[in-house]
DNA sequence: TTGAAAGCGCTACCAA
DNA sequence: TTGGTAGCGCTTTCAA
């Protein structure tokens, strides 16, 4: 039995006392005395249809008067696709380098008409996090760090993501990879130290949480650099405060080290100061090298040698994302995007 | 004339070759052999209705099998409200302090079941930006810096935002204000210097873009602190590099200054090193004070005096936002949330 | 040149 | 206990 639908007129909206309801395109249409379709045509500058200039004006005027703002969710629901690029907030404290990279990328994607959304995942893990991201139906997802597995990628793709990128140490099946393997940083540092005749190499490993995804590969890079040589690698846990640095410096003599790769410039500055205070000569007794090439390292005496890091330009990356979105069938690409080069100053 | 609607059965989805279309709740319903309503009840654990355990199991099983993930936009469109808290990305480079504050806030809001979204506005300005934000229909908006005017607040509210907060130097009409007026930082620094007998006070003003919203009020705070006294204030533009610092240090003698508030610890470290290299004794000839209380300041010799900043806890702030959302009618609140206290070390 | 209406995916009301 | 169905705000055919 067929249903019979009777048109029941809506109660006229003659109650301006209504508590400031949000204006919709229907309200604009009513005020302008046109249909919702016409409103949509005008406000989206649809060139497929010709709307008379007076009508256009009336619609625009009505929209302005009501303070109409289109509803992004409704729009993308109807369209069946969004231009949202999702970037989960990184689980590690973002340094100045990474922050700048991020905002550059955001800007560049914005230029390509994507809406970049940083999503604070607040503790969700693994596939659960992926599901939370998928609910937003992003057209692309850029995941920093290493919290996404092949399962997660599959979840995202099944929910419509046309490209998934990981920014981290390793590639994940099904996703494009922007490999930023910090292993190379440790490797460069150790090669430098070894090349300058150092054989007892200490490696600072920050005690702080969340830095493991950087410190572990950096340490591994050091190990790889000296594998098969007569050099030794000693792991040096260190908290980011003066007391702990003094503790390490106090037993320095007993460690038998003549060089240290201090994770980054900040830890390097901390440790170098402690070593100097404890009577260790830098670089005479011990060479010290950091990473990240912070301005401040140049101010120390001796000036701090460091590993300069180079992240890809936001513009290039945005273009890459755009390409991947437009060709979702393509095979996942791998790009090695972390440049690292030793800047030799005075501390080594 | 009434419309007659005939139920036309959809073509059966017997084409598994379809290019991996995104599963909807209807697909789950079909697979489980129940209605969409039932699917919704089960997956949302609706306690208003009793669904039998076998049915629940079937539905969940079907959802899992299809990899079903609900569509957030559709959901909030239907619900007429979202739990999205929007935070436009700040226009200034976020320091470690602010980054930590941000992620703490994100976490805390997440605990209250809000979805925090950082939106990269990519160059939109003023009301245009506000309109872009409004399209997302956030339940609350937290705007850092000072780019939002009363107009923008009105736009956001008219589009359904139940609370608008500004995090910045001044309150905006209609919005709650978390006042973080950096004027106090300069004021504290100058009072400290003045109290220690300094009368010729230089104030570093970074040449870098985007820092003006901090440096201008900090300078103003210094001015206010010494107004009506015999002390003088000298503005010192300084770029964040060694060459420019050397330039300033070279003409130090001619400036007639015996103290400098160096904007923050980084600029302080830069300038102090340059001054020392140029033969100026710190703090003998010139006292130097920074701000932000970075760890690294303690490593200098002399140890750097600084202004320690205290941002509000993310938890408190999240609670505040939650309260405002639940009581949208309440009058805008103003909270002074930036704490500043001098940490006296050796450089002053 | 404009309008009517279908439908995106979802939930909540009402009826069975 | 379960299902039908209306409708959130929007765009886009198709028809007039």
XYZ file of C-alpha atoms (C1' of nucleotides) in Angstrom:
728
model
C 0.000 0.000 0.000
C 1.433 3.310 -1.110
C 1.960 6.048 1.413
C 0.091 9.247 0.957
C 1.966 12.349 1.844
C 0.023 15.480 2.485
C 1.835 18.735 2.465
C 1.426 20.229 5.869
C 2.498 23.851 5.901
C 5.049 24.616 8.566
C 3.827 26.963 11.259
C 4.794 30.406 9.982
C 7.919 31.713 11.616
C 6.179 34.778 12.917
C 7.807 34.573 16.296
C 10.889 36.751 16.231
C 11.125 36.086 19.951
C 12.529 32.675 19.155
C 15.855 32.460 20.972
C 18.104 33.495 18.135
C 17.945 30.369 16.086
C 20.723 29.884 13.611
C 19.751 31.136 10.158
C 19.651 28.549 7.379
C 19.579 28.930 3.665
C 15.816 28.478 3.874
C 15.627 31.610 6.007
C 17.634 33.480 3.451
C 15.351 32.198 0.701
C 12.257 33.287 2.577
C 13.594 36.745 3.257
C 14.733 37.189 -0.319
C 11.513 35.769 -1.666
C 13.189 33.030 -3.676
C 13.698 29.299 -3.403
C 16.473 27.571 -1.514
C 17.903 26.442 -4.800
C 18.340 29.975 -5.965
C 20.070 30.871 -2.723
C 22.489 28.032 -3.192
C 23.199 29.060 -6.778
C 23.850 32.636 -5.871
C 25.993 32.061 -2.809
C 28.110 29.462 -4.570
C 28.488 31.494 -7.729
C 27.212 28.567 -9.735
C 28.007 29.294 -13.342
C 25.838 26.522 -14.709
C 22.736 28.626 -14.222
C 21.992 32.224 -14.987
C 20.451 34.169 -12.171
C 19.350 37.728 -12.806
C 21.372 40.446 -11.191
C 18.503 41.851 -9.110
C 17.828 38.410 -7.681
C 21.465 37.931 -6.877
C 21.500 41.202 -5.044
C 18.383 40.384 -3.077
C 19.804 37.035 -2.004
C 23.139 38.424 -0.975
C 21.466 41.218 0.908
C 19.240 38.793 2.761
C 22.212 36.589 3.660
C 24.110 39.543 4.990
C 21.191 40.810 6.987
C 20.611 37.473 8.671
C 24.284 36.834 9.231
C 23.967 33.602 7.330
C 26.923 31.239 7.366
C 26.675 27.935 5.492
C 26.784 24.735 7.487
C 29.960 22.908 6.540
C 28.774 19.535 7.818
C 25.541 19.666 5.885
C 27.369 20.735 2.798
C 29.912 17.961 2.868
C 27.267 15.450 3.822
C 25.376 16.347 0.712
C 28.494 16.494 -1.416
C 29.644 13.114 -0.188
C 33.173 14.343 0.257
C 35.079 16.845 2.317
C 38.239 18.848 1.891
C 39.347 18.161 5.420
C 42.891 17.067 5.988
C 43.217 15.611 9.439
C 46.379 15.799 11.462
C 46.222 14.171 14.848
C 48.142 16.197 17.384
C 51.546 14.614 17.900
C 52.069 12.614 21.044
C 55.461 14.157 21.584
C 56.213 17.713 22.648
C 56.636 19.626 19.411
C 59.889 21.525 19.179
C 60.313 24.792 17.327
C 61.458 22.971 14.217
C 58.429 20.763 14.033
C 56.054 23.578 14.921
C 57.302 25.676 12.083
C 57.074 22.762 9.716
C 53.517 22.170 10.805
C 52.292 25.690 10.353
C 53.983 25.912 6.992
C 52.224 22.751 5.920
C 48.912 24.034 7.181
C 49.348 27.207 5.267
C 50.279 25.415 2.053
C 47.349 23.027 2.271
C 45.082 25.964 2.921
C 46.315 27.462 -0.316
C 45.161 24.309 -2.072
C 41.754 24.816 -0.538
C 42.022 22.102 2.059
C 40.847 22.654 5.568
C 43.483 21.484 7.970
C 42.228 20.201 11.241
C 44.441 19.238 14.127
C 42.653 16.746 16.225
C 43.514 16.277 19.865
C 43.006 12.603 20.385
C 43.199 12.745 24.151
C 44.405 9.334 24.985
C 42.787 7.123 22.406
C 45.159 4.458 21.176
C 45.778 2.551 18.017
C 42.709 1.481 16.120
C 40.461 3.275 18.533
C 42.135 6.518 17.597
C 41.886 5.667 13.919
C 38.173 5.122 14.309
C 37.780 8.467 16.038
C 39.589 10.124 13.147
C 37.540 8.250 10.596
C 34.333 9.635 12.050
C 35.301 12.994 10.656
C 35.524 11.551 7.134
C 38.692 13.399 6.213
C 39.853 13.269 2.630
C 43.396 12.737 3.835
C 45.091 11.942 7.116
C 48.629 12.838 8.121
C 49.731 10.932 11.162
C 52.872 12.018 12.967
C 54.858 9.580 15.028
C 54.263 5.900 15.082
C 50.874 5.091 16.477
C 49.167 3.881 13.362
C 49.176 0.297 12.218
C 48.014 -1.337 8.991
C 44.647 -1.929 10.649
C 44.271 1.752 11.322
C 45.132 2.594 7.746
C 42.515 0.157 6.548
C 39.890 1.704 8.835
C 40.649 5.148 7.514
C 40.554 4.091 3.907
C 37.346 2.145 4.284
C 35.759 5.250 5.720
C 36.636 7.288 2.693
C 40.078 8.727 3.272
C 41.703 8.958 -0.124
C 45.213 9.253 1.224
C 46.900 8.317 4.450
C 50.379 9.559 5.236
C 52.586 8.647 8.105
C 55.277 11.053 9.216
C 57.606 8.932 11.181
C 60.366 6.427 11.417
C 58.832 3.653 9.387
C 56.390 2.961 6.583
C 53.041 1.375 7.333
C 51.377 -0.954 4.899
C 48.867 0.802 2.698
C 49.919 4.301 3.682
C 52.226 6.754 2.044
C 55.294 7.311 4.130
C 57.205 10.462 4.773
C 60.105 8.802 6.418
C 61.674 10.873 9.100
C 63.961 8.324 10.549
C 65.994 9.963 13.237
C 68.377 7.076 13.048
C 70.283 9.155 10.517
C 70.836 11.879 13.089
C 72.663 9.587 15.455
C 74.516 8.070 12.565
C 75.815 11.397 11.338
C 76.840 12.459 14.818
C 78.704 9.235 15.510
C 80.477 9.254 12.165
C 81.655 12.728 12.929
C 82.908 11.796 16.361
C 84.558 8.656 15.099
C 86.172 10.540 12.280
C 87.725 12.884 14.773
C 89.322 9.994 16.575
C 86.854 9.457 19.377
C 86.290 5.882 20.436
C 84.338 5.989 23.704
C 81.024 7.430 22.672
C 78.291 8.245 25.156
C 74.729 8.763 23.974
C 72.323 10.774 26.056
C 68.874 9.241 26.301
C 66.356 11.691 27.775
C 64.505 10.376 30.765
C 61.455 12.419 29.799
C 58.444 10.586 28.429
C 57.402 10.884 24.837
C 60.880 11.467 23.491
C 61.523 7.805 22.941
C 60.383 7.879 19.336
C 63.269 10.209 18.648
C 65.890 9.068 21.103
C 65.654 5.367 20.370
C 66.412 5.662 16.648
C 69.084 8.256 17.307
C 70.796 5.843 19.635
C 70.393 3.083 17.104
C 72.012 5.286 14.483
C 75.049 5.724 16.665
C 75.255 1.989 17.159
C 75.079 1.346 13.439
C 77.739 3.953 12.689
C 80.371 2.297 14.829
C 79.350 -1.323 14.340
C 82.363 -3.387 13.519
C 84.824 -0.792 14.737
C 86.771 -0.534 17.953
C 84.495 2.180 19.287
C 82.093 1.609 22.174
C 78.647 3.040 22.740
C 77.408 3.869 26.206
C 73.826 4.775 26.928
C 73.427 7.734 29.290
C 69.963 8.281 30.732
C 69.574 11.937 31.626
C 66.725 14.012 32.989
C 66.403 17.558 31.825
C 67.565 19.293 34.986
C 70.788 20.477 36.506
C 70.897 18.000 39.346
C 70.780 15.005 37.105
C 73.342 16.507 34.770
C 75.656 17.051 37.749
C 75.155 13.445 38.776
C 76.207 12.212 35.358
C 79.153 14.613 35.221
C 80.376 13.526 38.641
C 80.931 9.950 37.536
C 82.221 10.930 34.118
C 85.760 9.860 34.803
C 84.668 6.341 35.611
C 82.796 5.988 32.327
C 85.862 6.093 30.148
C 84.260 8.220 27.459
C 85.903 10.757 25.206
C 82.806 11.880 23.337
C 79.090 12.282 23.789
C 76.162 12.712 21.445
C 73.718 14.498 23.680
C 70.396 13.771 21.933
C 69.830 17.426 21.045
C 71.273 20.867 21.641
C 69.362 21.477 24.823
C 70.562 18.341 26.511
C 73.993 19.059 25.087
C 74.093 22.492 26.651
C 72.941 21.063 29.939
C 75.485 18.300 29.967
C 78.335 20.389 28.659
C 77.856 22.932 31.407
C 77.808 20.180 34.009
C 80.940 18.590 32.582
C 82.775 21.885 32.562
C 81.708 22.606 36.127
C 83.050 19.200 37.097
C 86.413 20.018 35.559
C 86.102 18.120 32.318
C 87.606 19.946 29.368
C 85.475 20.216 26.234
C 86.525 19.210 23.680
C 89.928 18.268 25.109
C 88.788 15.480 27.401
C 85.391 14.955 25.890
C 83.820 16.038 22.650
C 80.161 17.092 22.813
C 77.745 17.222 19.930
C 74.045 18.033 19.940
C 71.338 18.147 17.320
C 68.768 20.573 15.944
C 71.166 23.446 15.364
C 69.573 25.856 17.800
C 70.822 29.418 17.744
C 71.741 29.165 21.382
C 74.353 26.522 20.805
C 76.528 29.088 19.072
C 76.618 31.175 22.187
C 78.352 28.600 24.301
C 82.079 28.453 24.775
C 83.199 26.303 23.131
C 80.578 26.751 20.447
C 78.459 23.669 20.223
C 78.832 21.311 17.297
C 75.500 19.984 16.195
C 73.545 18.007 13.647
C 71.490 20.321 11.545
C 68.103 18.893 10.597
C 66.234 19.691 7.460
C 62.521 19.031 7.203
C 60.734 19.093 3.870
C 59.082 22.302 2.801
C 55.417 22.589 3.598
C 54.663 23.504 0.017
C 56.228 20.372 -1.426
C 54.432 18.244 1.076
C 51.106 19.876 0.406
C 51.567 19.198 -3.278
C 52.349 15.588 -2.494
C 49.203 15.237 -0.437
C 47.147 16.841 -3.154
C 48.535 14.464 -5.727
C 47.780 11.469 -3.571
C 44.225 12.636 -2.986
C 43.638 13.056 -6.686
C 45.015 9.619 -7.459
C 43.880 7.407 -4.617
C 44.566 4.258 -6.565
C 48.281 4.844 -6.815
C 50.688 2.677 -4.922
C 51.899 4.051 -1.589
C 54.986 6.181 -1.958
C 57.947 6.354 0.333
C 59.881 9.556 0.689
C 62.914 10.027 2.830
C 62.417 13.581 3.971
C 64.720 14.099 6.911
C 67.979 15.734 6.010
C 70.801 15.698 8.539
C 74.222 17.294 8.296
C 76.871 17.890 10.922
C 77.727 21.482 11.678
C 81.207 21.413 13.059
C 81.949 24.131 15.574
C 84.246 24.024 18.564
C 82.915 21.430 20.990
C 84.166 18.472 18.961
C -2.933 17.703 -4.915
C -1.191 15.276 -2.623
C 1.923 13.554 -3.766
C 1.837 9.835 -4.021
C 4.994 8.109 -3.013
C 5.531 4.600 -4.163
C 8.157 2.549 -2.456
C 10.674 1.704 -5.048
C 13.037 -0.943 -3.784
C 16.654 0.015 -4.108
C 18.574 -2.137 -6.536
C 19.914 -4.951 -4.379
C 23.502 -4.453 -3.413
C 24.574 -7.634 -5.038
C 27.595 -6.058 -6.633
C 30.492 -6.546 -4.305
C 32.644 -5.201 -7.088
C 31.469 -1.702 -6.228
C 34.581 0.346 -5.585
C 34.694 -0.023 -1.854
C 31.918 2.357 -0.936
C 31.853 3.557 2.627
C 29.543 1.451 4.777
C 26.594 3.224 6.382
C 24.329 2.249 9.200
C 21.875 1.061 6.545
C 24.451 -1.442 5.352
C 24.906 -2.672 8.871
C 21.150 -2.955 9.280
C 20.814 -4.933 6.084
C 23.580 -7.323 6.999
C 22.222 -7.827 10.497
C 18.680 -8.150 9.228
C 17.323 -5.345 11.383
C 16.250 -1.747 10.868
C 18.493 1.276 10.897
C 16.832 2.373 14.096
C 17.896 -0.760 15.841
C 21.439 -0.332 14.638
C 21.480 3.154 16.043
C 20.109 1.980 19.370
C 22.622 -0.780 19.720
C 25.704 1.136 18.673
C 24.839 4.089 20.901
C 23.945 1.896 23.854
C 20.599 3.653 24.066
C 19.153 2.746 27.429
C 15.686 4.063 26.605
C 14.927 0.948 24.647
C 15.578 -2.675 25.376
C 17.180 -4.623 22.638
C 17.612 -8.333 23.026
C 21.073 -9.636 23.518
C 21.121 -11.773 20.359
C 20.107 -8.782 18.266
C 22.781 -6.653 19.868
C 25.331 -9.266 19.055
C 24.203 -9.536 15.443
C 24.358 -5.796 14.974
C 27.776 -5.443 16.530
C 29.043 -8.339 14.524
C 27.771 -6.806 11.298
C 29.300 -3.434 12.146
C 32.638 -5.032 12.847
C 32.550 -7.073 9.700
C 31.835 -4.080 7.514
C 34.272 -1.844 9.320
C 31.484 0.562 10.005
C 32.392 3.935 11.499
C 29.630 6.439 12.192
C 29.606 9.674 10.235
C 30.228 12.503 12.687
C 28.873 15.212 10.420
C 25.619 13.391 9.803
C 25.273 12.722 13.479
C 25.768 16.277 14.603
C 23.615 17.554 11.769
C 20.819 15.411 13.017
C 21.480 16.261 16.656
C 21.549 19.965 15.897
C 24.607 20.461 18.036
C 28.209 19.397 18.143
C 30.781 18.905 20.857
C 33.470 20.568 18.821
C 35.628 23.156 20.485
C 37.437 25.145 17.866
C 40.840 26.657 18.428
C 42.234 28.601 15.517
C 45.954 28.034 15.223
C 47.798 30.962 16.768
C 49.336 33.482 14.421
C 52.490 33.624 16.497
C 55.144 30.934 16.802
C 54.095 28.889 19.797
C 56.804 28.539 22.409
C 57.245 25.480 24.593
C 55.205 27.093 27.349
C 52.230 27.749 25.155
C 52.477 24.374 23.438
C 52.319 22.582 26.722
C 49.416 24.696 27.840
C 47.615 23.884 24.620
C 48.030 20.153 24.783
C 47.041 20.142 28.424
C 43.887 22.023 27.531
C 43.141 19.667 24.682
C 43.505 16.734 26.947
C 41.274 18.225 29.624
C 38.548 19.136 27.162
C 38.769 15.668 25.733
C 38.056 14.339 29.210
C 34.873 16.375 29.217
C 33.926 14.717 25.953
C 34.640 17.660 23.728
C 36.415 17.249 20.453
C 39.150 19.804 20.157
C 39.914 20.944 16.684
C 42.771 23.217 15.787
C 41.939 25.022 12.629
C 44.642 26.427 10.417
C 43.085 29.554 9.058
C 45.708 30.141 6.396
C 45.574 33.825 5.961
C 41.936 34.677 6.443
C 41.519 37.830 8.452
C 39.057 39.283 10.884
C 35.436 38.610 10.126
C 36.323 36.454 7.176
C 38.162 34.126 9.512
C 35.270 34.167 11.943
C 32.932 33.125 9.173
C 35.219 30.272 8.206
C 35.215 29.087 11.811
C 31.455 29.473 12.070
C 30.949 27.098 9.172
C 32.108 24.291 11.416
C 29.361 25.104 13.925
C 31.562 24.663 16.981
C 29.912 24.697 20.371
C 32.731 26.881 21.665
C 35.575 28.836 20.163
C 38.862 29.711 21.853
C 40.714 32.381 19.971
C 44.338 33.029 20.850
C 45.923 36.387 20.177
C 44.030 39.425 19.102
C 42.417 38.930 15.747
C 38.795 38.772 16.759
C 36.543 41.784 16.983
C 33.032 42.206 18.369
C 31.713 41.573 14.866
C 33.460 38.257 14.741
C 32.066 37.284 18.112
C 28.593 38.132 16.896
C 29.052 36.012 13.787
C 30.148 33.050 15.842
C 27.305 33.359 18.293
C 24.699 33.780 15.609
C 25.925 30.600 14.057
C 25.397 28.645 17.214
C 28.568 28.944 19.266
C 27.492 28.868 22.872
C 30.707 30.329 24.178
C 33.473 32.402 22.701
C 36.715 32.906 24.574
C 39.595 35.134 23.701
C 43.038 34.318 25.029
C 44.916 37.509 24.715
C 45.747 40.958 25.891
C 42.289 42.434 25.925
C 38.641 41.572 26.296
C 36.329 41.670 23.301
C 32.710 42.641 23.664
C 30.434 39.659 23.968
C 33.209 37.159 24.531
C 34.648 35.685 27.651
C 38.179 36.843 28.176
C 41.142 34.943 29.472
C 43.363 37.923 29.828
C 46.975 37.167 29.226
C 48.303 40.650 29.215
C 52.040 40.476 28.830
C 52.234 44.020 30.066
C 52.667 42.539 33.526
C 55.822 40.749 32.427
C 57.573 43.958 31.479
C 56.247 45.611 34.577
C 57.656 42.967 36.892
C 61.008 43.019 35.150
C 61.309 46.774 35.302
C 60.263 46.960 38.948
C 62.955 44.452 39.728
C 65.611 46.382 37.850
C 64.527 49.679 39.330
C 64.502 48.208 42.802
C 68.086 47.161 42.345
C 69.081 50.703 41.559
C 69.116 50.608 37.790
C 67.946 53.740 36.032
C 68.886 53.389 32.359
C 66.711 50.528 31.207
C 66.934 49.077 27.731
C 64.107 46.921 26.377
C 64.755 44.464 23.600
C 62.079 44.444 20.931
C 62.444 41.443 18.606
C 62.671 42.333 14.960
C 60.948 39.089 14.050
C 57.387 39.247 12.795
C 54.510 37.942 14.819
C 56.077 38.665 18.177
C 54.604 42.137 18.380
C 51.571 41.000 20.308
C 53.929 40.009 23.094
C 56.719 42.521 22.800
C 54.562 45.616 22.571
C 52.741 45.055 25.857
C 55.948 43.944 27.556
C 57.561 47.211 26.545
C 54.501 49.110 27.683
C 54.729 47.367 31.063
C 58.265 48.597 31.481
C 57.182 52.109 30.635
C 54.392 52.006 33.178
C 56.660 50.654 35.879
C 59.050 53.584 35.736
C 56.578 56.314 34.843
C 57.098 59.306 37.058
C 60.540 58.187 38.190
C 63.981 59.298 37.121
C 64.523 56.138 35.104
C 64.641 56.103 31.312
C 63.417 53.477 28.883
C 65.239 52.785 25.635
C 63.781 50.594 22.927
C 66.300 48.163 21.416
C 65.257 46.465 18.180
C 67.115 43.179 17.876
C 67.036 40.374 15.359
C 67.557 36.865 16.612
C 71.053 36.320 15.317
C 74.609 36.840 16.487
C 75.489 39.568 14.042
C 72.700 41.838 15.128
C 73.456 41.178 18.765
C 77.074 42.133 18.159
C 75.937 45.320 16.489
C 73.885 46.323 19.502
C 76.645 45.349 21.896
C 79.198 47.392 19.976
C 77.377 50.631 20.566
C 76.387 49.754 24.106
C 78.634 52.302 25.725
C 77.005 55.128 23.823
C 73.527 54.122 24.970
C 74.101 54.949 28.611
C 72.203 51.942 29.902
C 72.838 49.987 33.073
C 70.107 47.387 32.623
C 68.204 45.560 29.938
C 65.002 43.585 29.844
C 65.630 41.319 26.894
C 62.090 40.295 25.912
C 62.674 36.666 26.828
C 65.399 34.276 27.888
C 66.511 33.453 24.386
C 67.075 37.029 23.384
C 68.621 37.582 26.794
C 71.118 34.802 26.257
C 71.942 36.142 22.847
C 72.446 39.677 24.023
C 74.274 38.764 27.200
C 76.799 36.749 25.275
C 77.319 39.616 22.855
C 77.731 42.099 25.678
C 80.246 39.906 27.431
C 82.168 39.407 24.232
C 82.257 43.171 23.812
C 83.742 43.577 27.252
C 80.647 44.631 29.163
C 80.438 43.139 32.639
C 77.165 41.503 33.605
C 75.746 42.428 36.028
C 78.461 44.917 37.024
C 78.072 47.308 34.118
C 74.698 46.116 32.921
C 72.033 43.966 34.492
C 70.251 41.537 32.168
C 66.894 39.950 32.764
C 64.880 37.681 30.485
C 61.508 36.039 30.676
C 59.972 32.544 30.427
C 62.319 30.891 32.886
C 63.885 28.469 30.458
C 66.120 25.793 31.898
C 68.980 26.982 29.751
C 69.155 30.359 31.467
C 70.490 28.663 34.566
C 73.432 27.323 32.662
C 74.859 30.704 31.787
C 77.456 32.469 33.868
C 76.210 34.605 35.461
C 72.983 32.661 35.807
C 70.227 34.520 34.082
C 67.567 36.306 36.090
C 64.182 35.943 34.520
C 60.461 36.490 34.814
C 58.742 33.209 35.412
C 55.387 32.935 33.652
C 52.478 30.928 34.910
C 49.686 29.927 32.568
C 46.419 28.592 33.904
C 46.035 24.850 34.200
C 44.328 23.173 31.292
C 41.920 21.473 33.643
C 40.677 24.699 35.174
C 40.265 26.227 31.791
C 38.399 23.256 30.422
C 36.015 23.469 33.363
C 35.505 27.135 32.641
C 34.685 26.428 29.020
C 32.306 23.692 30.011
C 30.505 25.986 32.412
C 30.166 28.684 29.792
C 28.787 26.220 27.267
C 26.184 25.010 29.712
C 25.114 28.526 30.581
C 25.288 30.466 27.345
C 23.135 33.248 28.688
C 25.598 34.278 31.368
C 27.455 37.539 31.137
C 30.957 37.370 29.675
C 33.570 36.729 32.299
C 37.012 38.208 32.538
C 39.814 36.226 34.080
C 43.335 37.444 34.546
C 45.235 34.245 33.970
C 48.835 35.208 33.389
C 51.004 34.961 36.445
C 54.438 36.577 36.412
C 57.109 36.535 39.095
C 60.743 37.526 38.969
C 63.276 34.788 39.568
C 66.373 36.517 40.808
C 69.608 34.798 39.878
C 72.970 36.346 39.124
C 72.615 38.494 36.041
C 70.874 41.327 37.859
C 15.382 32.263 -14.966
C 13.431 29.886 -11.059
C 11.352 26.205 -8.154
C 10.098 21.584 -6.407
C 11.978 17.682 -4.480
C 15.240 13.976 -3.606
C 18.633 12.451 -0.730
C 23.496 12.576 1.789
C 23.780 9.482 7.058
C 21.983 9.724 11.163
C 18.728 9.631 15.458
C 14.338 10.013 17.896
C 9.601 9.869 17.955
C 5.632 6.978 17.540
C 3.338 2.899 16.356
C 3.163 -2.006 16.131
C 11.392 -5.446 21.492
C 11.597 -3.649 16.892
C 10.517 -0.869 12.628
C 8.848 2.996 9.876
C 9.692 7.560 9.040
C 10.549 12.501 9.434
C 13.901 15.772 9.113
C 18.685 18.134 10.429
C 20.909 21.922 6.124
C 22.557 21.570 1.982
C 23.169 20.941 -3.359
C 21.583 19.412 -7.729
C 19.004 17.337 -11.058
C 14.640 17.841 -13.589
C 10.666 20.364 -14.869
C 8.277 24.472 -15.631
